[in-house]
Coordinates of C-alpha atoms in Angstrom, one line a residue:
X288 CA 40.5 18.8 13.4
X289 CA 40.8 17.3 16.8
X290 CA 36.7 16.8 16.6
X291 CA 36.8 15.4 13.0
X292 CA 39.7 12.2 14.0
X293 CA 37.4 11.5 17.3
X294 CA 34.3 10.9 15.3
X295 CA 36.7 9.3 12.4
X296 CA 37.6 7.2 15.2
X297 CA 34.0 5.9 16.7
X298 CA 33.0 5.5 13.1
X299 CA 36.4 2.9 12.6
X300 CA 34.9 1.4 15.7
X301 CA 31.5 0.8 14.2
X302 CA 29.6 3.1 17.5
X303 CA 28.3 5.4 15.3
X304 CA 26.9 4.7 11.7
X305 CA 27.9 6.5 8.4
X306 CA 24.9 8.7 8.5
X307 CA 25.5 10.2 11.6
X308 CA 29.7 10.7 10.9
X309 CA 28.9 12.3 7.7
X310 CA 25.9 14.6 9.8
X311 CA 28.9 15.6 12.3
X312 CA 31.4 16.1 8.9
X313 CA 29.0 18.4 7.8
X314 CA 28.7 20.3 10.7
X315 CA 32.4 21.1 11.0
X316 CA 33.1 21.8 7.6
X317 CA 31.5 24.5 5.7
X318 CA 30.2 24.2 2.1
X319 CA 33.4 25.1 -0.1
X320 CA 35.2 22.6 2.1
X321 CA 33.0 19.7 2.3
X322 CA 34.6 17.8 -0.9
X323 CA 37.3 17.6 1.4
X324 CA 35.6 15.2 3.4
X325 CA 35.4 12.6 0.9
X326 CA 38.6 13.3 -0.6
X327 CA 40.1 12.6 2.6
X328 CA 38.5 9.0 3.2
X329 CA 39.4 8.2 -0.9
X330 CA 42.9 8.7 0.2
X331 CA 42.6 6.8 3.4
X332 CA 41.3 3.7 1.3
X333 CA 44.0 3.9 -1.4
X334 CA 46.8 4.2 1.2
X335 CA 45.1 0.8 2.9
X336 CA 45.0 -0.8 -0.4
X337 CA 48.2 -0.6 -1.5
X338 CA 49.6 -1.6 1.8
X339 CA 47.4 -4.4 1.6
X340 CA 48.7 -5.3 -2.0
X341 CA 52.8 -4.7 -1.0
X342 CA 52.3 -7.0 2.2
X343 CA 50.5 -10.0 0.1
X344 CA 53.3 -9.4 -2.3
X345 CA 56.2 -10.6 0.4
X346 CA 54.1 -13.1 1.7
X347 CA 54.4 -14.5 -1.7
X348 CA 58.0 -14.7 -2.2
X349 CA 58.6 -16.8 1.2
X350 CA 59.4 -20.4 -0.1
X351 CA 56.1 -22.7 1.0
X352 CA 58.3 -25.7 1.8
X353 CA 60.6 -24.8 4.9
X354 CA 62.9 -27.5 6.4
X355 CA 62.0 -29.3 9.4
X356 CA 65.0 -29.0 11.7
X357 CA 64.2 -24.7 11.4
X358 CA 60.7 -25.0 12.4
X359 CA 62.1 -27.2 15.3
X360 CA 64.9 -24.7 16.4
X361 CA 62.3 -21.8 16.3
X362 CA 60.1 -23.9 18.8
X363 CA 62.8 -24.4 21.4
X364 CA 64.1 -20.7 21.2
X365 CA 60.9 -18.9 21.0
X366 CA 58.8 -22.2 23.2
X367 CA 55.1 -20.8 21.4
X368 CA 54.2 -21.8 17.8
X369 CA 54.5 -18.9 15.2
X370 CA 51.0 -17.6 14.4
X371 CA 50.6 -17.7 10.7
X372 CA 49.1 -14.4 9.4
X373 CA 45.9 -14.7 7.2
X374 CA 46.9 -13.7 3.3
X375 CA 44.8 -10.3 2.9
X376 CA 42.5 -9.9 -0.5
X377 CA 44.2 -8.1 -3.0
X378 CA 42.0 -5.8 -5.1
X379 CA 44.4 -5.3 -7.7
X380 CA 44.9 -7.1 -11.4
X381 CA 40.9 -8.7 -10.8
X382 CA 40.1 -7.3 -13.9
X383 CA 41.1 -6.9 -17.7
X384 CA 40.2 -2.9 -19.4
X385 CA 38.5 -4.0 -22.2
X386 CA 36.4 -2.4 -24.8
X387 CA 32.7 -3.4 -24.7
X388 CA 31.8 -2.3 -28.6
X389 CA 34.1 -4.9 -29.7
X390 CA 33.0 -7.1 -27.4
X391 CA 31.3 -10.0 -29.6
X392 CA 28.1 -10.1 -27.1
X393 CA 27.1 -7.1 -26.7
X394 CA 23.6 -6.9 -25.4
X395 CA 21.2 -4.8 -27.4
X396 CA 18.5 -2.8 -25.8
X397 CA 15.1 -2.9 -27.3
X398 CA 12.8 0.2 -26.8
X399 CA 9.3 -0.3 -26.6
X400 CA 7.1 2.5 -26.5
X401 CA 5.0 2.3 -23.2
X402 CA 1.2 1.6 -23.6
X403 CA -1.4 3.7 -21.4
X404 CA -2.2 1.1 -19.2
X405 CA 1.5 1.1 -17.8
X406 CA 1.8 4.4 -17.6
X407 CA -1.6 5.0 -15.3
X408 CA -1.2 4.8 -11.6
X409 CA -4.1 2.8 -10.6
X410 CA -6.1 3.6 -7.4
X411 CA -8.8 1.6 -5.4
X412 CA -11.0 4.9 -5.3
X413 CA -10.7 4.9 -9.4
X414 CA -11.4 1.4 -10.3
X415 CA -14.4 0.9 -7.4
X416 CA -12.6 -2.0 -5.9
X417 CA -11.6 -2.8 -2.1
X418 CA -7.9 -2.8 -1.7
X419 CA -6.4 -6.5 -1.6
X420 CA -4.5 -8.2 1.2
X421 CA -0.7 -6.8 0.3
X422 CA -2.1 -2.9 -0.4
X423 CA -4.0 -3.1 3.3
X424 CA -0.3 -4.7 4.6
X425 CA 1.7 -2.5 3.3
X426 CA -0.5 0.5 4.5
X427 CA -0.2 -1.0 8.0
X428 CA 3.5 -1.2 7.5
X429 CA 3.5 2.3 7.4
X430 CA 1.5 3.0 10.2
X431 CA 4.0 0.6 12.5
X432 CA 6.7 2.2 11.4
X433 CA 5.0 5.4 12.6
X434 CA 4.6 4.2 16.3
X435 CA 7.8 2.2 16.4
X436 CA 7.0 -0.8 15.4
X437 CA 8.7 -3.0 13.1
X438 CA 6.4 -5.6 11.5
X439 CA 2.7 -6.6 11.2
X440 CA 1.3 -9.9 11.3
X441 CA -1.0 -11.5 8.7
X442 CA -3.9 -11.9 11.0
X443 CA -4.1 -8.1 12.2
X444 CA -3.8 -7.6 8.1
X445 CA -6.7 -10.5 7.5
X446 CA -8.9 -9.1 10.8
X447 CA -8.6 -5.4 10.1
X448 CA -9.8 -6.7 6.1
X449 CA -12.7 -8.0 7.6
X450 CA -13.8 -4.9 10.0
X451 CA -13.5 -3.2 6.6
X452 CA -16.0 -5.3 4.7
X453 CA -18.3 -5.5 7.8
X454 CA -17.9 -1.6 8.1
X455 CA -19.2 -1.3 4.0
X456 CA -21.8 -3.7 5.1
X457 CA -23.4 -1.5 7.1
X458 CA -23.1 1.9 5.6
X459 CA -24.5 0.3 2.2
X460 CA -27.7 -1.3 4.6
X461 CA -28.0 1.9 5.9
X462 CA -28.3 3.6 2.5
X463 CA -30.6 0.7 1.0
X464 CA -32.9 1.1 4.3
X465 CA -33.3 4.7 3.5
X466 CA -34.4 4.1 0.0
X467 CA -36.9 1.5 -0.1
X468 CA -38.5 -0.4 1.7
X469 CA -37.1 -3.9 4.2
X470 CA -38.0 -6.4 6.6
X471 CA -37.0 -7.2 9.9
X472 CA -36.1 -10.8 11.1
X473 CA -35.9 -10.7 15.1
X474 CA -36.6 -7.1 15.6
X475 CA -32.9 -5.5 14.1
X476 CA -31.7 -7.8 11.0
X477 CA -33.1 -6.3 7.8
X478 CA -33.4 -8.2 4.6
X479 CA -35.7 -8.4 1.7
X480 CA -34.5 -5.2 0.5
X481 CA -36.5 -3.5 -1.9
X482 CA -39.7 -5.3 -1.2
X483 CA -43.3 -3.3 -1.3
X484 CA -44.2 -1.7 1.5
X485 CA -47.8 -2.8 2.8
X486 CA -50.8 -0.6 2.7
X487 CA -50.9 0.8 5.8
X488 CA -55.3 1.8 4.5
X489 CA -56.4 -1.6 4.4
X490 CA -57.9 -3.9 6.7
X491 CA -55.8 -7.3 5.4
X492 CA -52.8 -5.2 6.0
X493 CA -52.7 -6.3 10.3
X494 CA -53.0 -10.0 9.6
X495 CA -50.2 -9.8 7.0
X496 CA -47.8 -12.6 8.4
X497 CA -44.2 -13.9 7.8
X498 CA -42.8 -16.8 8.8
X499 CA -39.5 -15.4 8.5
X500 CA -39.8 -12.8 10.7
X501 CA -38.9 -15.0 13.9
X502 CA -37.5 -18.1 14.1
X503 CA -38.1 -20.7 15.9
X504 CA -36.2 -23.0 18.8
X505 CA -35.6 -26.6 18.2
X506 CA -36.7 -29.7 20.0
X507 CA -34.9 -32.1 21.3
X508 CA -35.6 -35.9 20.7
X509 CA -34.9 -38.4 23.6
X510 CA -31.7 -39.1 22.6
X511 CA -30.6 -36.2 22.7
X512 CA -30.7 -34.9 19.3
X513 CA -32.0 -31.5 18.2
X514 CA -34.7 -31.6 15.8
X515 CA -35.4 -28.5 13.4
X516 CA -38.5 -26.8 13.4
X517 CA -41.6 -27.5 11.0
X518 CA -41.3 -25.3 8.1
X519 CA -44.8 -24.3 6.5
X520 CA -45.9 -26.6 3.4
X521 CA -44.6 -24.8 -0.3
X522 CA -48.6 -24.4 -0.5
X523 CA -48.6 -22.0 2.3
X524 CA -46.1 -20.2 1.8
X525 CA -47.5 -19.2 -1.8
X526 CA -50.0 -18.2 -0.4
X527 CA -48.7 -16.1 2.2
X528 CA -47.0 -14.3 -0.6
X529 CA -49.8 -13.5 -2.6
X530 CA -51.4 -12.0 0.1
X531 CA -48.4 -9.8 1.1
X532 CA -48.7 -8.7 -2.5
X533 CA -52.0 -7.8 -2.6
X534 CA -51.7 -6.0 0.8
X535 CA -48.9 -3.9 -0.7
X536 CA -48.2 -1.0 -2.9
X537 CA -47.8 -0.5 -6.7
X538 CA -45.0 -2.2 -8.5
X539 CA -41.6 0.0 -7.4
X540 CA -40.4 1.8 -10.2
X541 CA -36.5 1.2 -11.6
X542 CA -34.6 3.4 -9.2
X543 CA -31.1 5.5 -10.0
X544 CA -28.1 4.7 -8.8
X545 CA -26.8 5.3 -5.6
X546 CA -25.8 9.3 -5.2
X547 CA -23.7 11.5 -2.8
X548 CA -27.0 12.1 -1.6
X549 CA -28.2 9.4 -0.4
X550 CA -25.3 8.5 1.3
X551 CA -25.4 12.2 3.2
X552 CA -29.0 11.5 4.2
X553 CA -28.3 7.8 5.6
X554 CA -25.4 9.3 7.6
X555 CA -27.1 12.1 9.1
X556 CA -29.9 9.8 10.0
X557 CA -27.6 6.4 11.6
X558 CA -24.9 8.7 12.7
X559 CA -23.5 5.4 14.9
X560 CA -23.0 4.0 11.8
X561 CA -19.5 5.9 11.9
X562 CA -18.4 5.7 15.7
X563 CA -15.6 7.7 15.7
X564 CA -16.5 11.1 15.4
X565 CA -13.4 12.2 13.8
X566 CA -13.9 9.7 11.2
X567 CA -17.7 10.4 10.6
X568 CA -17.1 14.6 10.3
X569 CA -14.3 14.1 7.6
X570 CA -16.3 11.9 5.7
X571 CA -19.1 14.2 5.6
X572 CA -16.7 16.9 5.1
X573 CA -15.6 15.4 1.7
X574 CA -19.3 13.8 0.8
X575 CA -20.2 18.0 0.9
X576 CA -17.4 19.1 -0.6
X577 CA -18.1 16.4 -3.6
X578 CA -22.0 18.2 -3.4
X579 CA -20.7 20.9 -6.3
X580 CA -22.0 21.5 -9.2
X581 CA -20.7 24.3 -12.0
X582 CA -21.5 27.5 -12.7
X583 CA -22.8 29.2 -15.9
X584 CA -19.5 31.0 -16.6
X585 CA -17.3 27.1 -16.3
X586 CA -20.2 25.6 -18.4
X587 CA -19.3 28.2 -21.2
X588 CA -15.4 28.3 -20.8
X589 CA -15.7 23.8 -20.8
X590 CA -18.1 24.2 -24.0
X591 CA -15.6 26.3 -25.7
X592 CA -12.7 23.8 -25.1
X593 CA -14.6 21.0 -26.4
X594 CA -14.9 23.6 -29.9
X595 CA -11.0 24.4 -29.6
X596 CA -10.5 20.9 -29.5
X597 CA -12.2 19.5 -31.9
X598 CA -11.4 22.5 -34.5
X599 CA -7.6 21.0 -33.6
X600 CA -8.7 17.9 -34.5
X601 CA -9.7 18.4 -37.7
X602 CA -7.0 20.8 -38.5
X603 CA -4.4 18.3 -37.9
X604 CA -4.7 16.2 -41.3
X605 CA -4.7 19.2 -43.0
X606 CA -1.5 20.4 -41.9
X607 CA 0.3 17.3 -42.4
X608 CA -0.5 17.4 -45.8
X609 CA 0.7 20.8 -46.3
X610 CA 4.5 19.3 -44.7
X611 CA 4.6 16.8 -47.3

C-alpha cells in the first residue's frame, strides 16, 4: 500500500504521467483487484468535490459589504493585509436532467447507404498514380518518429518527391532503351525513343548525320554578348531526315505494353540503375514472384466458379418470385 500512495503521490506532483501510474497500479494489484484502482481515485474526486462545493457555500454567506473601521482594526492588530482566497468552481447544479424525446429539437439522423467508392481503400499501387505531397509527408512522419524525430520539413518532403520522379525517370529509360531503338546526344543522354535503327548493311549508313547529336558552343560578340550557334536551314534538315529514313529499317510494328518482363531484363542489364543493393534484390524478389502463372488444376476450379456463379445469377429471379 505503502508503494501505491508514493506513486499516488509523484502522479499528484505531475513527475510521472497517468500512463506510467496506472503501468505501476497494475503491477501491484492483481486482476480481481484492479477495479479497485479506479474505484479508489472516483472516491478521491468526489470527496474533493464536495469539499470544494461546502467551502464555496460559506464563502457565500459572508456579507460583501464589510465596515471600514473593521478592515482598519484588523490592519493594526494583524500589520499584513488579509489575503483573499480565490472562490473555487463548483461543479454542482450546472445542469438541468431533462428528457431529450420531448425535447422540441431533436436532431434526426439520416442513414444513407454507403456507395462503393467510399467504402474502397484506395492505394497508389491500384490506381497507377505517384503518391501526392501529404501521402509522401505523412509516410516520412512515420519514419521520424521511428528515429526520434519529431517533425519533417516541407522541403525534405518536396526534394525526396523529386528523387522519386528522377528515380522513375530512369528505370522507365532503361526499360524503353531495352526495347527499341534511341539516340544519343553527347555520348550518354538518350532521346528519340522508338526511332529506326539504321542498316548497319549499307554503305549510306556511315555518313548518316545528326545535328542533334552534339551541340555546339556559342560565340561571343565584342560586347560581350553570347551569340547562339547557326542552326541548319528547314531545307537541310528535311533532308537529313529522309536520308536517316532510307538508311533505316522497316516501319516498327505497334509494340505491347510494358510487362514484368521487360522490366526484369532492363534491371538485370543497368543493375546501377538501383544503387542500393538491398533495394534492387527486393524488387527483383517481388518482380519474380509476380512472374506466376496458373496451373491446369486452378484454371479448372476458376472456370467452375464462374459456372456456380452465374447459375446463381440466374437462379435468383426465380426464387424471388416463388417468396411472393
Amino acid at each position: 500500500m505503502a508503494v501505491y500512495i508514493h506513486h499516488l503521490r509523484l502522479w499528484f506532483k505531475q513527475k510521472v504521467s497517468r500512463e506510467e501510474f496506472d503501468s505501476e497500479a497494475r503491477k501491484l494489484l492483481n486482476e480481481e483487484s484492479v477495479h479497485l484502482h479506479n474505484e479508489f481515485l472516483l472516491a478521491i474526486i468526489t470527496r474533493c468535490q464536495t469539499l470544494s462545493s461546502t467551502i464555496v457555500s460559506k464563502d457565500l454567506n459572508i456579507p460583501t459589504h464589510i465596515p471600514t473601521g473593521i478592515k482598519l482594526l484588523k490592519k493594526e492588530s494583524r500589520g499584513k493585509p488579509k489575503k483573499i482566497r480565490p472562490a473555487r468552481a463548483s461543479f454542482q447544479q450546472r445542469f438541468q436532467p431533462t428528457d431529450p424525446l420531448t425535447h422540441p429539437q431533436v436532431p434526426t439522423v439520416i442513414h444513407q447507404s454507403p456507395s462503393e467508392d467510399d467504402g474502397r481503400v484506395g492505394f497508389c499501387a491500384r490506381e497507377l498514380t505517384l503518391p501526392d505531397f501529404f501521402l509522401v509527408h505523412g509516410r516520412m512522419l512515420v519514419a521520424a518518429w521511428d528515429y526520434g524525430l519529431e517533425e519533417v520539413e516541407d522541403d525534405a518532403v518536396r526534394l525526396l518527391m523529386a528523387a522519386m520522379e528522377h528515380q522513375l525517370k530512369n528505370i522507365l529509360t532503361a526499360v524503353f532503351s531495352r526495347r527499341s531503338a534511341f539516340k544519343l546526344r553527347e555520348g550518354r543522354f538518350k532521346y528519340a525513343m522508338g526511332c529506326q535503327a539504321p542498316k548497319p548493311h549499307l554503305y549510306n549508313t556511315g555518313h548518316v548525320a545528326d545535328h542533334m547529336e552534339y551541340s555546339e558552343a556559342t560565340s561571343i560578340s565584342s560586347k560581350g554578348a553570347h551569340i547562339p550557334s547557326v542552326k541548319p536551314s528547314i531545307e537541310v534538315g528535311r533532308g537529313d531526315a529522309a536520308f536517316q529514313l532510307a538508311c533505316g529499317g522497316d516501319a516498327v510494328p505497334p509494340r505491347v505494353p510494358v510487362t514484368l518482363y521487360d522490366l526484369l531484363d532492363a534491371l538485370q542489364v543497368y543493375k546501377n540503375v538501383i544503387p542500393s543493393h538491398t533495394v534492387y534484390a527486393t524488387n527483383v524478389e517481388r518482380i519474380l514472384h509476380k512472374l506466376w502463372h496458373p496451373s491446369h488444376e486452378e484454371v479448372e476450379q476458376e472456370h467452375i466458379h464462374r459456372q456456380e456463379v452465374e447459375i446463381k445469377k440466374k437462379a435468383a429471379p426465380i426464387s424471388r418470385q416463388l417468396r411472393v
